Coordinates of C-alpha atoms in Angstrom, one line a residue:
M169 CA -24.2 -40.4 31.5
A170 CA -25.6 -42.0 28.3
F171 CA -26.8 -38.5 27.1
N172 CA -23.2 -37.0 27.5
I173 CA -21.9 -40.0 25.6
V174 CA -24.1 -39.4 22.7
A175 CA -23.7 -35.7 22.6
S176 CA -19.9 -36.0 22.3
S177 CA -20.3 -38.4 19.3
F178 CA -22.4 -35.9 17.3
E179 CA -19.9 -33.2 18.3
Q180 CA -17.2 -35.4 17.2
K181 CA -18.8 -35.8 14.0
Y182 CA -19.4 -32.2 13.5
I183 CA -15.9 -31.3 14.2
E184 CA -14.9 -34.0 11.5
R185 CA -17.3 -32.6 9.0
S186 CA -16.3 -29.1 9.4
Q187 CA -12.5 -30.0 9.0
W188 CA -13.4 -31.9 6.0
H189 CA -15.6 -28.8 4.7
M190 CA -12.6 -26.4 5.6
T191 CA -10.1 -28.5 3.9
G192 CA -12.0 -28.6 0.6
M193 CA -13.3 -24.9 0.5
T194 CA -9.3 -23.6 1.1
G195 CA -8.3 -26.0 -1.7
F196 CA -11.2 -25.0 -3.8
I197 CA -10.2 -21.5 -3.2
F198 CA -6.5 -21.6 -3.6
G199 CA -7.0 -23.6 -6.7
F200 CA -9.2 -21.2 -8.3
V201 CA -6.8 -18.6 -7.5
A202 CA -4.2 -20.6 -9.3
L203 CA -6.0 -21.0 -12.4
Y204 CA -7.2 -17.3 -12.6
F205 CA -3.5 -16.4 -12.5
N206 CA -2.9 -18.6 -15.6
F207 CA -5.9 -17.4 -17.3
V208 CA -5.2 -13.7 -17.3
G209 CA -1.7 -14.2 -18.3
L210 CA 0.1 -13.4 -15.1
M211 CA 2.3 -16.7 -15.5
T212 CA 3.2 -16.0 -19.0
Q213 CA 4.2 -12.3 -18.1
F214 CA 6.1 -13.5 -15.0
M215 CA 8.1 -16.4 -16.8
E216 CA 11.0 -14.4 -18.2
R217 CA 11.5 -12.7 -14.7
W218 CA 14.2 -14.3 -12.8
I219 CA 14.1 -14.1 -8.8
I220 CA 17.5 -16.5 -9.2
E221 CA 18.9 -16.6 -12.5
G222 CA 18.6 -19.7 -14.2
V223 CA 17.0 -21.4 -10.8
L224 CA 13.7 -19.9 -10.2
T225 CA 11.5 -17.4 -12.0
L226 CA 9.0 -15.2 -10.5
A227 CA 6.3 -17.3 -12.3
H228 CA 7.6 -20.4 -10.5
L229 CA 7.3 -18.7 -7.4
T230 CA 4.0 -17.7 -7.7
I231 CA 2.4 -20.9 -8.6
M232 CA 4.6 -22.7 -5.5
G233 CA 3.6 -19.8 -3.6
V234 CA -0.2 -20.5 -3.9
A235 CA 0.3 -24.1 -2.6
L236 CA 2.6 -23.1 0.3
F237 CA 0.3 -20.3 1.4
G238 CA -2.9 -22.7 1.0
G239 CA -0.9 -25.2 3.5
V240 CA -0.3 -22.1 5.9
T241 CA -3.9 -21.2 5.7
I242 CA -5.4 -24.6 6.6
A243 CA -2.6 -25.1 9.2
I244 CA -3.6 -22.0 11.0
R245 CA -7.6 -22.6 10.8
S246 CA -7.2 -26.1 12.0
K247 CA -6.7 -25.2 15.6
N248 CA -7.9 -28.5 17.1
L249 CA -5.6 -30.9 14.8
S250 CA -2.2 -32.2 16.0
A251 CA 1.0 -31.2 13.8
A252 CA 0.3 -34.4 11.8
G253 CA -2.9 -33.8 11.3
K254 CA -2.6 -30.4 10.0
V255 CA 0.7 -31.4 7.8
A256 CA -1.7 -33.8 6.3
N257 CA -4.4 -31.4 5.6
G258 CA -1.9 -28.9 4.4
A259 CA -0.8 -31.7 1.7
A260 CA -4.6 -32.2 0.7
V261 CA -5.2 -28.5 -0.1
G262 CA -1.7 -28.6 -2.0
A263 CA -2.9 -32.0 -4.0
M264 CA -6.3 -30.0 -4.8
I265 CA -4.5 -27.0 -6.1
G266 CA -2.1 -29.4 -8.1
I267 CA -5.3 -31.4 -9.7
A268 CA -6.8 -28.2 -10.5
L269 CA -3.5 -27.1 -12.7
S270 CA -3.5 -30.6 -14.0
L271 CA -7.2 -30.2 -15.3
L272 CA -6.1 -27.0 -17.0
M273 CA -3.2 -28.7 -18.8
L274 CA -5.8 -31.6 -19.8
F275 CA -8.3 -28.8 -21.1
M276 CA -5.5 -27.2 -23.0
T277 CA -4.6 -30.5 -24.9
Q278 CA -8.1 -31.2 -25.8
L279 CA -9.6 -27.8 -26.7
D280 CA -8.2 -24.9 -28.5
I281 CA -9.6 -21.6 -27.0
R282 CA -6.7 -19.2 -27.5
F283 CA -9.0 -17.2 -29.4
M284 CA -10.7 -16.4 -26.0
F285 CA -8.3 -17.1 -23.6
V286 CA -4.8 -15.8 -25.5
A287 CA -2.5 -16.8 -22.5
L288 CA -3.2 -20.4 -22.7
S289 CA -0.1 -21.0 -24.9
N290 CA 2.1 -23.8 -25.7
K291 CA 4.7 -21.9 -23.6
L292 CA 2.3 -21.9 -20.8
F293 CA 1.4 -25.8 -21.3
L294 CA 5.6 -26.3 -21.1
F295 CA 6.0 -24.3 -18.0
L296 CA 3.1 -26.0 -16.0
S297 CA 4.1 -29.4 -16.9
W298 CA 8.0 -29.0 -16.3
K299 CA 8.5 -30.2 -19.9
Q300 CA 7.4 -33.4 -19.0
G301 CA 4.5 -34.0 -20.9
L302 CA 0.9 -34.3 -20.2
E303 CA 1.2 -37.6 -17.9
G304 CA 4.5 -36.6 -16.4
G305 CA 3.5 -33.4 -15.9
I306 CA 0.1 -33.9 -14.1
T307 CA 2.0 -36.3 -11.7
L308 CA 4.8 -33.9 -10.9
Q309 CA 2.3 -31.1 -10.6
I310 CA 0.1 -32.9 -8.2
V311 CA 3.1 -34.2 -6.2
L312 CA 4.8 -31.0 -6.2
S313 CA 1.7 -28.9 -5.0
A314 CA 1.0 -31.5 -2.3
A315 CA 4.7 -31.2 -0.8
L316 CA 4.6 -27.7 -1.0
G317 CA 1.1 -27.4 1.0
A318 CA 2.4 -29.8 3.6
L319 CA 5.6 -27.6 3.8
G320 CA 3.5 -24.6 4.5
A321 CA 1.8 -26.5 7.3
L322 CA 5.1 -27.7 8.6
I323 CA 6.2 -24.1 8.7
V324 CA 3.2 -23.3 10.9
V325 CA 3.9 -26.3 13.5
M326 CA 7.6 -25.9 13.7
P327 CA 9.3 -24.3 16.8
K328 CA 8.9 -20.3 16.7
V329 CA 13.0 -20.5 16.9
L330 CA 13.3 -21.9 13.5
R331 CA 10.2 -20.7 11.9
R332 CA 10.8 -17.1 12.4
P333 CA 14.2 -17.2 11.0
L334 CA 13.2 -19.4 7.9
I335 CA 10.5 -17.1 6.7
W336 CA 12.5 -13.9 7.1
G337 CA 15.4 -15.5 4.9
L338 CA 13.0 -16.6 2.3
S339 CA 11.2 -13.5 2.4
A340 CA 14.6 -11.7 2.0
V341 CA 15.4 -13.6 -1.1
F342 CA 12.1 -13.0 -2.4
I343 CA 12.4 -9.2 -2.0
V344 CA 15.8 -8.5 -3.0
G345 CA 15.2 -10.7 -6.3
L346 CA 12.5 -8.7 -7.0
F347 CA 13.8 -5.5 -7.0
S348 CA 17.2 -6.4 -8.1
E349 CA 17.1 -4.2 -10.7
L350 CA 16.3 -1.1 -8.7
I351 CA 19.1 -2.2 -6.0
Q352 CA 21.5 -2.3 -8.8
L353 CA 20.7 1.1 -10.0
V354 CA 21.8 2.2 -6.3
M355 CA 24.8 0.2 -6.7
Q356 CA 26.3 2.4 -9.6
Y357 CA 29.5 3.6 -7.7
E358 CA 32.9 2.4 -8.8
F359 CA 33.8 1.2 -5.7
I360 CA 31.3 -1.5 -5.2
L361 CA 30.6 -2.5 -9.2
G362 CA 32.7 -5.7 -8.4
F363 CA 30.6 -6.8 -5.4
R364 CA 27.6 -6.0 -7.7
D365 CA 28.4 -8.3 -10.5
W366 CA 29.5 -10.9 -8.3
F367 CA 25.9 -10.8 -6.4
F368 CA 23.8 -9.7 -9.2
T369 CA 23.1 -9.9 -13.1
W370 CA 20.7 -7.7 -15.1
E371 CA 18.5 -10.7 -15.1
G372 CA 18.1 -11.4 -11.3
Q373 CA 20.2 -12.6 -8.4
R374 CA 23.2 -15.2 -8.8
V375 CA 22.8 -18.5 -7.1
Q376 CA 25.9 -17.4 -4.6
G377 CA 24.1 -14.1 -3.9
A378 CA 20.6 -15.5 -2.9
M379 CA 22.7 -18.0 -0.7
V380 CA 24.5 -15.1 1.2
V381 CA 21.0 -13.0 1.3
F382 CA 19.6 -16.3 3.0
V383 CA 22.1 -17.1 5.2
V384 CA 22.5 -13.6 6.7
S385 CA 18.8 -12.8 7.1
F386 CA 18.2 -16.5 8.7
S387 CA 21.2 -15.8 11.2
A388 CA 20.2 -12.3 12.1
M389 CA 16.7 -13.6 13.0
L390 CA 17.9 -16.3 14.6
F391 CA 20.0 -14.3 17.0
W392 CA 17.3 -12.1 17.5
T393 CA 14.9 -14.7 18.6
I394 CA 17.3 -16.6 20.6
R395 CA 18.9 -13.1 22.4
G396 CA 16.1 -10.7 21.5
G397 CA 14.6 -11.0 25.2
A398 CA 17.8 -10.4 26.7
V399 CA 18.6 -7.3 25.0
K400 CA 15.2 -5.9 25.6
E401 CA 15.6 -6.8 29.3
R402 CA 18.8 -5.0 29.4
F403 CA 17.4 -2.1 27.5
G404 CA 14.7 -2.0 30.0
Q405 CA 17.4 -1.9 33.2
L406 CA 18.4 1.5 31.6
S407 CA 17.6 4.6 33.3
P408 CA 14.9 6.7 31.2
S409 CA 17.2 9.4 30.2
G410 CA 19.7 6.3 28.8
Q411 CA 16.5 4.9 26.8
K412 CA 15.6 8.5 25.3
S413 CA 19.3 8.9 24.1
I414 CA 19.1 5.6 22.4
R415 CA 16.1 6.2 20.6
Y416 CA 17.0 9.7 19.8
F417 CA 19.9 8.4 18.4
G418 CA 18.2 5.6 16.1
W419 CA 16.0 8.1 14.9
A420 CA 18.6 10.7 14.0
C421 CA 20.6 7.7 12.1
A422 CA 17.6 6.7 10.2
L423 CA 16.6 10.4 9.3
I424 CA 20.3 11.1 8.1
L425 CA 19.8 8.0 5.9
F426 CA 16.4 8.8 4.8
L427 CA 17.9 12.3 3.7
L428 CA 20.9 11.1 2.0
F429 CA 19.4 8.0 0.0
P430 CA 17.7 10.2 -2.7
A431 CA 21.1 12.0 -3.5
A432 CA 22.8 8.4 -3.4
A433 CA 20.3 6.0 -5.3
G434 CA 19.5 8.5 -8.1
S435 CA 16.7 10.5 -10.0
F436 CA 14.2 7.7 -10.3
F437 CA 14.1 6.8 -6.6
G438 CA 13.8 10.7 -6.2
Q439 CA 11.1 10.9 -8.3
V440 CA 9.3 8.1 -6.6
M441 CA 9.6 9.7 -3.4
M442 CA 8.6 12.8 -4.5
Y443 CA 5.4 11.8 -5.9
V444 CA 4.8 9.8 -2.5
G445 CA 5.3 13.2 -0.8
L446 CA 2.6 15.0 -2.7
F447 CA 0.2 12.1 -1.8
I448 CA 1.4 12.8 1.7
L449 CA 0.5 16.8 1.5
M450 CA -3.0 15.9 0.0
G451 CA -3.6 13.0 2.6
M452 CA -2.8 15.3 5.1
G453 CA -5.4 17.6 3.7
L454 CA -8.2 15.3 3.1
N455 CA -7.1 13.5 6.7
L456 CA -8.5 17.1 8.1
E457 CA -11.7 16.9 6.6
L458 CA -12.5 13.1 6.8
G459 CA -10.4 11.9 9.3
L460 CA -11.0 14.5 12.0
A461 CA -14.3 16.2 10.9
G462 CA -15.7 13.1 9.1
L463 CA -16.7 14.9 5.8
L464 CA -16.2 12.5 3.0
D465 CA -15.2 14.2 0.0
L466 CA -14.4 12.7 -3.3
G467 CA -14.2 16.0 -5.5
F468 CA -10.8 16.7 -3.4
V469 CA -8.6 16.5 -6.7
A470 CA -10.4 19.6 -7.6
F471 CA -8.2 21.5 -5.2
F472 CA -5.3 19.8 -6.1
A473 CA -5.8 21.1 -9.8
A474 CA -6.4 24.5 -8.3
G475 CA -3.2 24.6 -7.3
A476 CA -1.4 23.5 -10.3
Y477 CA -3.5 25.5 -12.5
T478 CA -2.7 28.9 -10.4
I479 CA 1.0 28.3 -10.8
A480 CA 0.6 27.6 -14.5
L481 CA -1.2 30.9 -15.1
F482 CA 1.1 33.3 -13.0
T483 CA 4.5 31.8 -13.8
G484 CA 4.4 31.3 -17.5
E485 CA 3.6 33.9 -20.4
H486 CA -0.1 33.8 -20.3
E487 CA -2.6 36.3 -21.4
L488 CA -4.1 36.6 -18.1
Q489 CA -0.9 37.2 -16.2
I490 CA 0.0 39.9 -18.9
L491 CA -3.1 41.8 -18.1
L492 CA -2.8 41.5 -14.5
L493 CA 1.0 41.9 -13.9
D494 CA 4.0 43.3 -15.5
R495 CA 6.0 40.3 -15.2
P496 CA 5.5 36.4 -14.7
L497 CA 5.9 35.5 -11.2
T498 CA 8.4 33.5 -9.7
W499 CA 7.3 30.0 -8.3
W500 CA 8.0 31.1 -4.7
E501 CA 5.9 34.6 -5.3
A502 CA 3.1 32.5 -7.0
L503 CA 2.8 30.0 -4.0
P504 CA 0.9 31.9 -1.7
L505 CA -1.8 32.8 -4.6
A506 CA -1.8 28.9 -5.3
V507 CA -2.7 28.1 -1.7
L508 CA -5.3 30.9 -1.3
V509 CA -7.1 30.3 -4.3
S510 CA -7.4 26.6 -3.4
V511 CA -8.7 27.7 -0.1
A512 CA -11.3 30.0 -1.9
I513 CA -12.3 26.9 -4.1
G514 CA -12.4 24.8 -0.9
F515 CA -15.1 27.4 0.9
M516 CA -17.0 27.7 -2.4
F517 CA -16.9 23.8 -2.9
G518 CA -18.4 23.5 1.0
I519 CA -21.4 26.0 0.7
P520 CA -23.5 23.8 -1.3
V521 CA -23.0 20.8 0.5
L522 CA -23.2 22.1 4.0
K523 CA -26.5 20.1 5.3
V524 CA -25.4 17.0 3.1
R525 CA -24.2 13.9 5.2
G526 CA -23.2 10.5 5.0
D527 CA -23.3 8.9 1.5
Y528 CA -25.2 11.3 -0.1
L529 CA -22.3 13.9 0.8
A530 CA -19.7 11.8 -1.2
V531 CA -22.2 11.6 -4.1
A532 CA -22.3 15.5 -4.0
T533 CA -18.7 16.3 -3.6
M534 CA -18.0 13.9 -6.3
G535 CA -20.3 15.8 -8.8
L536 CA -18.8 19.0 -7.5
G537 CA -15.3 17.6 -8.8
E538 CA -16.5 16.4 -12.0
I539 CA -18.1 19.6 -12.8
I540 CA -15.2 21.5 -12.1
R541 CA -13.1 19.1 -14.6
V542 CA -15.8 19.4 -17.4
V543 CA -15.4 23.2 -16.9
V544 CA -11.5 23.2 -17.2
L545 CA -12.2 21.1 -20.6
S546 CA -15.1 23.1 -22.0
D547 CA -14.5 25.5 -24.9
M548 CA -15.5 28.4 -22.9
A549 CA -12.6 28.0 -20.7
A550 CA -10.1 26.9 -23.4
P551 CA -8.6 30.5 -24.0
L552 CA -7.9 31.0 -20.4
L553 CA -6.9 27.4 -19.1
G554 CA -5.7 25.8 -22.4
G555 CA -8.8 23.4 -22.5
S556 CA -7.4 19.6 -23.7
Q557 CA -4.3 20.9 -24.6
G558 CA -3.4 21.8 -21.1
M559 CA -0.9 24.5 -20.0
L560 CA 2.7 24.2 -21.3
H561 CA 6.4 25.9 -20.5
I562 CA 5.8 26.0 -16.8
P563 CA 9.2 27.4 -15.3
R564 CA 10.9 25.4 -12.7
P565 CA 11.5 27.2 -9.2
S566 CA 15.0 28.8 -8.3
L567 CA 16.7 29.0 -5.1
F568 CA 19.6 31.4 -4.7
G569 CA 20.1 31.4 -8.5
W570 CA 20.0 27.5 -8.4
E571 CA 17.2 25.9 -10.6
L572 CA 15.7 23.1 -9.3
N573 CA 15.3 20.9 -12.3
D574 CA 16.1 17.5 -10.9
P575 CA 13.9 15.3 -9.2
I576 CA 16.3 14.8 -6.3
Y577 CA 16.0 18.7 -5.6
L578 CA 12.1 18.6 -6.1
F579 CA 11.9 15.9 -3.7
Y580 CA 13.8 18.0 -1.0
L581 CA 11.5 20.8 -1.9
T582 CA 8.4 18.3 -1.1
L583 CA 9.9 17.2 1.9
V584 CA 10.3 20.7 3.1
C585 CA 6.6 21.7 2.3
A586 CA 5.4 18.2 3.8
S587 CA 7.2 18.9 7.2
V588 CA 5.6 22.4 7.4
A589 CA 2.4 21.4 6.4
G590 CA 2.6 18.2 9.1
Y591 CA 3.5 20.8 11.7
F592 CA 0.2 22.7 10.9
A593 CA -1.7 19.6 10.5
W594 CA -0.5 18.5 14.0
A595 CA -1.4 21.7 15.6
L596 CA -5.0 22.1 14.1
E597 CA -5.7 18.3 15.4
N598 CA -4.9 19.1 18.8
S599 CA -6.2 22.8 18.9
R600 CA -9.6 23.8 19.7
L601 CA -10.6 23.7 16.3
G602 CA -9.6 20.3 15.8
R603 CA -11.6 18.9 18.9
A604 CA -14.7 20.6 17.2
W605 CA -14.0 18.6 14.1
M606 CA -13.9 15.6 16.1
A607 CA -17.1 16.1 17.7
I608 CA -19.0 16.8 14.7
R609 CA -17.4 13.7 13.1
E610 CA -19.2 11.9 15.9
D611 CA -22.4 13.3 16.0
E612 CA -23.4 16.6 14.1
D613 CA -26.6 17.0 16.4
V614 CA -24.9 16.9 19.9
G615 CA -22.0 19.0 18.4
Q616 CA -24.3 21.6 17.6
A617 CA -26.2 21.3 20.8
L618 CA -22.7 22.1 22.6
G619 CA -22.4 25.3 20.6
I620 CA -20.3 24.1 17.9
N621 CA -21.1 26.6 14.8
L622 CA -21.5 24.1 12.0
V623 CA -21.2 26.2 9.1
N624 CA -17.9 27.6 10.3
V625 CA -16.3 24.4 11.0
K626 CA -17.4 22.7 8.2
L627 CA -16.3 25.4 5.7
L628 CA -12.8 25.4 7.5
A629 CA -12.1 21.9 7.0
Y630 CA -13.2 22.3 3.4
G631 CA -10.8 25.4 2.9
L632 CA -7.7 24.2 5.3
G633 CA -8.0 20.9 3.6
A634 CA -7.9 22.5 0.2
A635 CA -4.7 24.5 1.5
F636 CA -2.8 21.5 1.6
A637 CA -4.0 19.9 -1.9
G638 CA -3.4 23.5 -3.6
L639 CA 0.6 23.3 -2.3
A640 CA 0.5 19.8 -3.8
G641 CA -0.5 21.0 -7.0
A642 CA 1.7 23.9 -7.1
I643 CA 4.8 21.5 -6.6
F644 CA 3.2 18.9 -9.0
A645 CA 2.9 21.6 -11.8
V646 CA 6.8 22.4 -11.9
M647 CA 7.3 18.8 -11.5
L648 CA 6.2 18.4 -15.0
T649 CA 6.3 21.6 -16.4
S650 CA 3.1 21.0 -18.1
I651 CA -0.2 20.3 -16.8
F652 CA -3.4 18.8 -18.5
P653 CA -7.0 18.3 -17.4
H654 CA -6.5 14.3 -17.6
S655 CA -3.9 14.7 -14.8
F656 CA -6.9 15.4 -12.3
Q657 CA -9.1 12.6 -12.7
L658 CA -11.4 11.2 -10.1
L659 CA -9.0 8.1 -9.5
I660 CA -6.4 10.5 -7.4
S661 CA -9.4 11.3 -4.9
I662 CA -10.0 7.5 -4.7
N663 CA -6.3 7.0 -4.0
I664 CA -6.0 9.5 -1.2
L665 CA -9.0 7.9 0.5
A666 CA -7.5 4.5 0.0
L667 CA -4.0 5.7 1.5
L668 CA -6.3 7.2 4.6
I669 CA -8.1 3.9 5.2
V670 CA -4.8 1.9 4.9
G671 CA -2.8 4.1 7.1
G672 CA -5.6 4.8 9.5
L673 CA -8.3 7.5 9.3
G674 CA -7.4 10.6 11.8
S675 CA -3.6 9.5 12.3
L676 CA -0.8 11.5 10.5
P677 CA 1.4 9.1 10.7
G678 CA -1.1 6.6 9.1
V679 CA -1.0 9.1 6.2
V680 CA 2.9 8.6 5.6
V681 CA 2.6 4.7 6.2
G682 CA -0.4 4.8 3.9
A683 CA 1.1 6.8 0.9
A684 CA 4.4 4.8 1.1
M685 CA 2.4 1.5 0.9
L686 CA -0.3 2.5 -1.9
I687 CA 1.7 4.8 -4.0
G688 CA 5.5 4.3 -3.7
T689 CA 5.2 0.4 -3.9
P690 CA 3.2 0.6 -7.4
E691 CA 5.5 3.1 -8.5
L692 CA 8.7 0.7 -7.7
L693 CA 6.6 -2.2 -9.5
R694 CA 6.3 -0.3 -12.9
E695 CA 7.9 -3.2 -14.6
F696 CA 5.1 -5.9 -14.0
G697 CA 2.8 -3.1 -16.1
E698 CA -1.0 -3.6 -15.2
Y699 CA -0.4 -6.4 -13.2
R700 CA 1.1 -4.7 -10.3
F701 CA -2.6 -3.3 -9.7
L702 CA -3.7 -7.1 -8.8
A703 CA -1.3 -7.2 -6.1
Y704 CA -2.4 -3.9 -4.9
G705 CA -5.9 -4.9 -4.7
A706 CA -5.2 -8.4 -2.9
V707 CA -2.9 -6.3 -0.2
L708 CA -6.0 -3.8 0.4
I709 CA -8.3 -7.0 1.0
A710 CA -5.8 -8.8 3.2
M711 CA -4.9 -5.3 5.1
M712 CA -9.0 -5.1 5.4
R713 CA -9.0 -8.4 7.1
I714 CA -6.1 -8.5 9.2
K715 CA -5.7 -4.6 10.1
P716 CA -9.4 -3.1 9.6
I717 CA -8.5 0.4 11.3
G718 CA -5.5 0.8 9.7
L719 CA -1.6 0.1 9.8
W720 CA -0.8 3.3 12.1
P721 CA -4.4 4.0 13.8
S722 CA -4.6 7.2 15.8
A723 CA -4.5 7.0 19.3
A724 CA -8.2 7.7 19.8
R725 CA -9.2 5.0 17.6
K726 CA -7.0 2.5 19.5
R727 CA -8.9 3.6 22.6
E728 CA -12.3 3.2 20.9
I729 CA -11.4 -0.2 19.8
Q730 CA -10.0 -1.4 22.8
S731 CA -12.8 -0.2 25.0
A732 CA -15.4 -2.0 22.6
E733 CA -13.2 -5.2 22.7
E734 CA -13.5 -5.1 26.4
I735 CA -17.2 -4.3 26.8
E736 CA -17.6 -7.4 24.2
A737 CA -15.5 -9.6 26.5
S738 CA -17.3 -8.6 29.4
I739 CA -20.7 -9.4 27.6
R740 CA -19.6 -12.7 26.5
E741 CA -18.3 -13.7 30.2
Q742 CA -21.9 -12.5 31.2
M743 CA -23.6 -14.5 28.8
E744 CA -21.6 -17.8 29.7
E745 CA -22.2 -17.3 33.4
E746 CA -25.8 -17.2 32.9
G747 CA -25.6 -20.2 30.4
Q748 CA -23.7 -22.0 33.1
R749 CA -26.4 -21.4 35.7
T750 CA -29.1 -22.2 33.4

């Protein structure tokens, strides 16, 4: 009995010490994040960007969001504390963030180091101090940060019926304010101009507009939180045919809206969606190589370049084209050539690396891709490929005499090509060849022992994957009407690899989701310049922590993870039983 009492006292001290350590580390990390945002100039960049005009800028929202998320984080991690304890720890984390910002203000008044950190300006000091001077600003900053940290913890501990609507309401206000300029581009029609002007200015949301967005989002989520279970129950009581009809109707409505959106929204959105479509095409090609066959290819951009240069060579007025043909080919006639040339280069690309595996394969393919880029830039190939000057005056495709000279038309062309390519990718995945790819992905030696011809299977993976990239390159060439070697850099291969990892390796829907997240979102946030890539990296890190197998993983990957978790749980139970018997 005495031993149990002593052991419990030591355990309590350990819990208290670990909680104190957890709170301190959380406050330190989020305080460092807040300081980093100020040192790199993020706050200065966002000061002029209104979320709610005259009330809240993106800079205010960013610095307040750091304290808010600090409180949320410590409340989630402190599982053994009461609600009051979580709120108190959230306030402590927020206060530490406020102290870090206060030290920055004190530092700015005592030392002039703007020659090193240009962003630490008087304007930033006025922002951090809320124009209250040093002493008033320090007090206000610490109190406000502590209150926001406590609010973040309070959001975690409040009942679900209030938490979800509140989060949705605040998130809706933020998203509408962040994309207010893009939303106004869509609302250019005369019959809604009055509503748009009441809702927005070109600086951001109006106060009344933000209130409407919050109330509508809060009310909708509150209704779903209260009545959503009953709605799901009634849906479950329908016959299977009725459920399918409702699902098909919903998907049909979503498809119609998706098809009509670029035409209604304008050329900018058509351009962004077409760019996403190109990466979806390339992602499906790399998914055959990496997601199915397990062949990591960092030189994939070479196939993209092959398709683009083939279109430029055979559709424009070029010396090689004049020697081979009586007239320039149309885009539709040159498209099969672009795909075939990309497939041929894919086969040639795969031959030198047939026996290379793992990280060495990634380095080898990256080297091959760089060799092709250097060759294109060389003086030897300049008479044929234009060298660093590129190839200009590439004609756009025409359909029934109608020139596809608008990004919206090119988006629909990309959509059709991606749909056809997606069907072939799905068919390959479920074919005998697809199963052979998945077999060598798991273990090449076992696959070869089962009778799989590794040479044929690998070369087909490189060649068929290259076909998708060549198709994307053919569209890319007519999108710009000119191509340059610097448009085909290693970064494109890395972006394609990243969207596969984010979406889920081996998953066709994952390719679409990954491209929309990693390619579409940064394009929509171009107004924030290079700072948008800071959010890009942060989202990647968070996603790897939260969804390491991807946002939409393949069914096979889900089964693997589920079986691994079941095995781990059974082993843990056995160990606990053995410990209890001991």
